[in-house]
Amino acid sequence: MDVLLAGLGNVLSVEALLLVALGTVIGLFVGCVPGLTATMSLALLVPFTFTMDPLSGLVMLGGVYTASMYGGAFSAILINTPGTPGAIATMLDGYPLARRGEGERAIVGATLASVFGGVIGFLALLLLAPVLTIAALKFGPPEYFWVAMLGLALIAALSQGMMLKGLMGGAIGMLLGTIGISPVGGESRFLFGTPALQGGVELIVALIGLFAVPEYIRMIGNARRSITTRQDGAALPFARVVKEVIRQPFNLFRSAGIGTIVGIIPGAGNNVAGLLAYSEAQRASKQPEEYGHGSMEGLCASESSNNAAVCGSMVPLLTLGVPGSPPAAVLFGALMMHGLTPGTRLFTENGALTYGFIFSLGLAALALLPVGIYGGRLILRMMANVPVGFLVPTIGLMTLLGAYSMRNSMVDVFLMVGVGLFGFVLRELGVNPATIALGLILGPIAEQGFSQAMLMGRAYDVPALALVQSPLSIALACMVLFSISLPSLRRAKRWLATRSQGE
Amino acid sequence: MRCRVNTDFLSGFIGLLIFALFWFNREEWRPQSAVWPETILWALLGFSVLLVLKCFLRWQTAEVFVEGSRRRMLIGGGFLILWAVGMQILGFLITSAVVFPLLFAWMVREERAISEVVLQTVTLRQWGVWMAIIALEIAVLYFVFSKVLLVPLPSSSLGM
Amino acid sequence: MERYNDSCGSFRKLPVTLALSVGLCFSAQATSQDSFPSKDLTYMNPFSPGGEIDVTARQQQPLLEEYFDRNVSITYRTGGGGAVGWSHLKDQPADGYTIGGFSLPHIIAQPMVRDPGYATDDLKLAYIFHSTPQVLVVREDSPVENLDDFIELARNNPASVTIGGTGEATGNHLGAVRLMREADINLTWIPFPGTGPTIPALEGGHVSALMTNSTAAYQNRDKFRALAVAWDERLPFMENVPTFQEQGYDVVEAIYRGVLVPADTPDDVVETLAAGFDTVNQEIEGKQTDMGAFVHFWGPEESAQLVERLKDEYSVLLEDL
């Protein structure tokens, strides 16, 4: 207990608070530029932390990580491009809001939801880490497979009325995800003669292509920016948005819960958390048709979840010594370099440091509030007032730079442009690029889980039985089935209702 | 000029093209590496064929490329391609220094042509200011990416 | 009709600028033939941040900068188990200014099982700084107490005992393959994308055992029981773990890590690099051992010999796969 208080004391110093603030600002910038990832910025900042003591270094890095997950919402809302993959679901509803002049409402809502999610995640990390660790260990290859399938079920939800096109988009995305080296077998697939593609299609490159490029073309086509601002020019009543967000306690808690749990799963992590929470929120919503057209519920679900996942990914790092996401892997390296071995020993031997770090994650979540509210408004105002002639080439430039800087590769740049122009055409034809993105993210996770489970299944007569051996995998499989059949069930229910009315 | 097409047919057709592109680039894989991509390919084939068939069942057309001027969109896409190719051949700095101002100038002209409320009239003096801002932006980004982020931005591959 | 606000004066400056740049090019050429290194070095990491090469490189970086009196910047070029990085590196100018981290057996095994975009001979090893011998581990609460128990379990349940590790045709995998050959058992190899995911996989009971690096085995020694080490002597930081050889099975496998340069790099440049890394390696020896790595001080000649020996061994082992 006193270790806990010692940790809290350490982190309430001026130095620590300043570092949290610094980390938050850096993280926000990194998050809102698609192409700058939390992983890379953490990797670059780690050497700077050598000169600091371990706690200060970790505090700053934690701030960067937290804020970058939130910063992704800005570009998601303003230019329909997720700044981080975790913000894909935010984009689905944030951008429509911005288009009809409610950008500020979206940004404030996203901020509040992120703060909420971050705080819940922090509390879960602080109080429930051992329990969560046990839960994390239950996820093996079959469970990964089902979690990925659960996310893929979102494709069906996104394609209401255009099921075939949505499914086709998902298949295209999954096909793109097979490019590279096969997880089991180690053979190269679909390299098209380019060794650089052995690393596969980099997700951010594809996201920039699928979303930023069409936005760029749309702005050029209209010779206008896509987002509008309120005609009367008055500032949005902050209190109104706060009330709006507070009126969704179930949504927020559930999404934060999903985020924390999904964040724990090493490998699935931050990208998937927002998607799953969004999908669940839609399922539970009283107005599911709103989703994809500017639903604050969906927006808040996504943001709450992806920030909770930040703390979630810390659980396996701190308790098991296993990073739950690529940014957590960098933090792992940072801990190693300071001579600390992540794992339970961290709590016993360096308790004050560990708890200090955990508390700093909570502070970082809170720090999002002022930075987001003011910074967000500032960015929104800039986006709304800068001449289009300047905005358009800037976006073009950022897409090229972002795609290039992922792997220092011009191949990625051409890939991005190709995917972008292609994605634009498909969007016009009615194929939602978000389905392609989902296939790309979730396909590899599903394949890996599936292939590994098949290997584990060699012990059985029917290898596929390995997919439903544990209670958790059976539960997840049922959730997937339910998720897929829900639209048809709903339609059947409605049809039955109208029939009985007619009699 | 309106552009009415049957989106089912076209999207299904594109799906078939992608199927073909990947199908004929398969290699001799062991079953573990092959099962997943091949399943997806079959699924893609299925969805694409169904989409194409759907246009026989229920012929529907929709307007595409509705939003905005198609001419502008093509030129805009062209700029992006030019920029990427230029980065490869001439390097980041030179290409950006050329393409960015060109795109800026063209966009300003286009915007002025369609906008009733000409909010963004760029006077001759303002041109100077904007060119300076553009140069600053390119320089800052170059600096940040190559020196801070240690991303070696492409330099000319022409041996200059 | 608007005009660009350009100044015509810039045209007159063009010939002067040209002359100056040409002159500078020539002088740059001249300086690079002087003592190496005369400009900054790039240390390319073909694996992702947080891994063994990353941690080691960051330990080395400040000391290298001190030794060479130049900046050393760490860049990443990940993908394909390192293949993307090495295929890029082989095309870099062979002047010693771009060095890449590497792992053996990757650079030997990858070209043997697929086309990774480079050939082993395109790369010249400058230095090997550590290795992580393979260790067979099971969970601490497993009924398997020692290697013999494990082999018996495997014999009684062919293809049902799962052993996990990173990738295919990697050090982990080849260690497991060697064990299977030597003990004549049929294990099911479960590849994972990295060392990270293997730890919860074993701890959660999703696999029966791991063939993992000494670093991971050492860091998780509280949770995992090491059954045997694939090395010719016991590891100093894991004294109580017997080797495979002691228990009658000739299984020696490790992942060696170091730095390499394109094959055409002149030998004196390579020697200079090796000398630098040697000095640095001596300084970080303690930190390396704390991580669970086995430190080596092998320069270019010894590294090349190791590569030749391993090439022969692997071409036999990989035939089976």
mmCIF file of C-alpha atoms in Angstrom, chain A residues 39-40 43 47 50 137-141 143 181 183-186 188 195-196 198-199 266 320 322 329-330 332-333 336-337 341 345 407-408 448 452 455-456 458-459, chain C residues 49-50 55 58 75-80 83-84 87 114-117 159-160 162 168 188-193 196-197 199-200 203-204 206 219-223 291:
data_model
loop_
_atom_site.group_PDB
_atom_site.id
_atom_site.type_symbol
_atom_site.label_atom_id
_atom_site.label_comp_id
_atom_site.label_asym_id
_atom_site.label_seq_id
_atom_site.Cartn_x
_atom_site.Cartn_y
_atom_site.Cartn_z
ATOM 1 C CA THR A 39 5.806 3.342 -32.202
ATOM 2 C CA MET A 40 8.294 5.340 -34.228
ATOM 3 C CA ALA A 43 11.525 4.669 -30.514
ATOM 4 C CA PRO A 47 17.433 7.709 -26.336
ATOM 5 C CA PHE A 50 18.567 7.885 -21.079
ATOM 6 C CA LEU A 137 -3.398 -15.684 -20.725
ATOM 7 C CA LYS A 138 -6.596 -17.385 -21.768
ATOM 8 C CA PHE A 139 -6.272 -15.992 -25.261
ATOM 9 C CA GLY A 140 -4.536 -18.458 -27.479
ATOM 10 C CA PRO A 141 -4.589 -18.980 -31.234
ATOM 11 C CA GLU A 143 -9.365 -17.154 -29.386
ATOM 12 C CA ILE A 181 5.463 -13.961 -45.768
ATOM 13 C CA PRO A 183 2.816 -16.952 -40.881
ATOM 14 C CA VAL A 184 2.951 -20.722 -40.995
ATOM 15 C CA GLY A 185 5.147 -21.967 -43.757
ATOM 16 C CA GLY A 186 7.316 -18.921 -44.106
ATOM 17 C CA SER A 188 6.544 -15.451 -49.763
ATOM 18 C CA PRO A 195 11.505 -7.738 -52.070
ATOM 19 C CA ALA A 196 10.279 -4.756 -50.093
ATOM 20 C CA GLN A 198 8.051 -9.120 -47.847
ATOM 21 C CA GLY A 199 6.942 -6.952 -44.996
ATOM 22 C CA PRO A 266 -0.973 -9.099 -27.169
ATOM 23 C CA LEU A 320 4.042 -10.737 -17.817
ATOM 24 C CA VAL A 322 5.152 -9.224 -22.768
ATOM 25 C CA ALA A 329 7.282 -3.178 -27.225
ATOM 26 C CA VAL A 330 9.291 0.016 -27.412
ATOM 27 C CA PHE A 332 9.665 -2.816 -23.064
ATOM 28 C CA GLY A 333 12.958 -2.006 -24.719
ATOM 29 C CA MET A 336 15.329 -3.136 -20.461
ATOM 30 C CA MET A 337 17.736 -0.372 -21.274
ATOM 31 C CA THR A 341 13.056 -6.381 -16.293
ATOM 32 C CA ARG A 345 9.444 -8.617 -10.345
ATOM 33 C CA ARG A 407 9.538 2.152 -43.960
ATOM 34 C CA ASN A 408 11.726 4.647 -45.822
ATOM 35 C CA GLN A 448 -2.434 -16.525 -37.828
ATOM 36 C CA GLN A 452 -1.691 -21.993 -35.472
ATOM 37 C CA LEU A 455 -1.314 -27.049 -36.077
ATOM 38 C CA MET A 456 -2.457 -27.472 -32.505
ATOM 39 C CA ARG A 458 -2.970 -32.187 -35.156
ATOM 40 C CA ALA A 459 -3.662 -33.923 -31.915
ATOM 41 C CA PRO C 49 12.001 -1.626 -31.995
ATOM 42 C CA GLY C 50 12.221 -3.334 -28.621
ATOM 43 C CA VAL C 55 18.271 -3.000 -27.185
ATOM 44 C CA ARG C 58 21.042 1.397 -28.233
ATOM 45 C CA THR C 75 17.204 3.453 -38.542
ATOM 46 C CA TYR C 76 14.663 0.702 -38.970
ATOM 47 C CA ARG C 77 13.792 -1.230 -42.076
ATOM 48 C CA THR C 78 11.590 -4.051 -40.955
ATOM 49 C CA GLY C 79 9.752 -6.857 -42.669
ATOM 50 C CA GLY C 80 10.094 -10.426 -43.811
ATOM 51 C CA ALA C 83 14.818 -9.805 -45.306
ATOM 52 C CA VAL C 84 13.579 -6.375 -46.310
ATOM 53 C CA SER C 87 17.897 -6.863 -49.373
ATOM 54 C CA ARG C 114 12.745 -18.871 -50.413
ATOM 55 C CA ASP C 115 13.845 -15.858 -52.430
ATOM 56 C CA PRO C 116 14.247 -13.100 -49.840
ATOM 57 C CA GLY C 117 15.747 -10.555 -52.219
ATOM 58 C CA ALA C 159 2.470 -34.918 -33.249
ATOM 59 C CA SER C 160 0.483 -33.861 -30.189
ATOM 60 C CA THR C 162 3.405 -28.659 -29.392
ATOM 61 C CA GLU C 168 10.056 -20.797 -39.780
ATOM 62 C CA THR C 188 4.459 -30.067 -33.802
ATOM 63 C CA TRP C 189 6.155 -26.752 -34.384
ATOM 64 C CA ILE C 190 3.940 -23.712 -33.820
ATOM 65 C CA PRO C 191 5.454 -20.547 -35.317
ATOM 66 C CA PHE C 192 4.790 -17.151 -33.763
ATOM 67 C CA PRO C 193 5.544 -13.763 -35.280
ATOM 68 C CA GLY C 196 6.811 -11.663 -27.363
ATOM 69 C CA PRO C 197 3.690 -13.694 -28.183
ATOM 70 C CA ILE C 199 5.608 -16.117 -23.602
ATOM 71 C CA PRO C 200 1.877 -15.846 -22.866
ATOM 72 C CA GLU C 203 2.204 -19.471 -19.753
ATOM 73 C CA GLY C 204 -1.421 -19.851 -20.782
ATOM 74 C CA HIS C 206 -1.569 -23.048 -25.391
ATOM 75 C CA GLN C 219 14.058 -13.185 -18.160
ATOM 76 C CA ASN C 220 11.227 -15.596 -17.468
ATOM 77 C CA ARG C 221 13.111 -17.995 -15.268
ATOM 78 C CA ASP C 222 10.545 -17.570 -12.510
ATOM 79 C CA LYS C 223 7.740 -18.914 -14.636
ATOM 80 C CA MET C 291 19.910 -9.529 -20.471
#
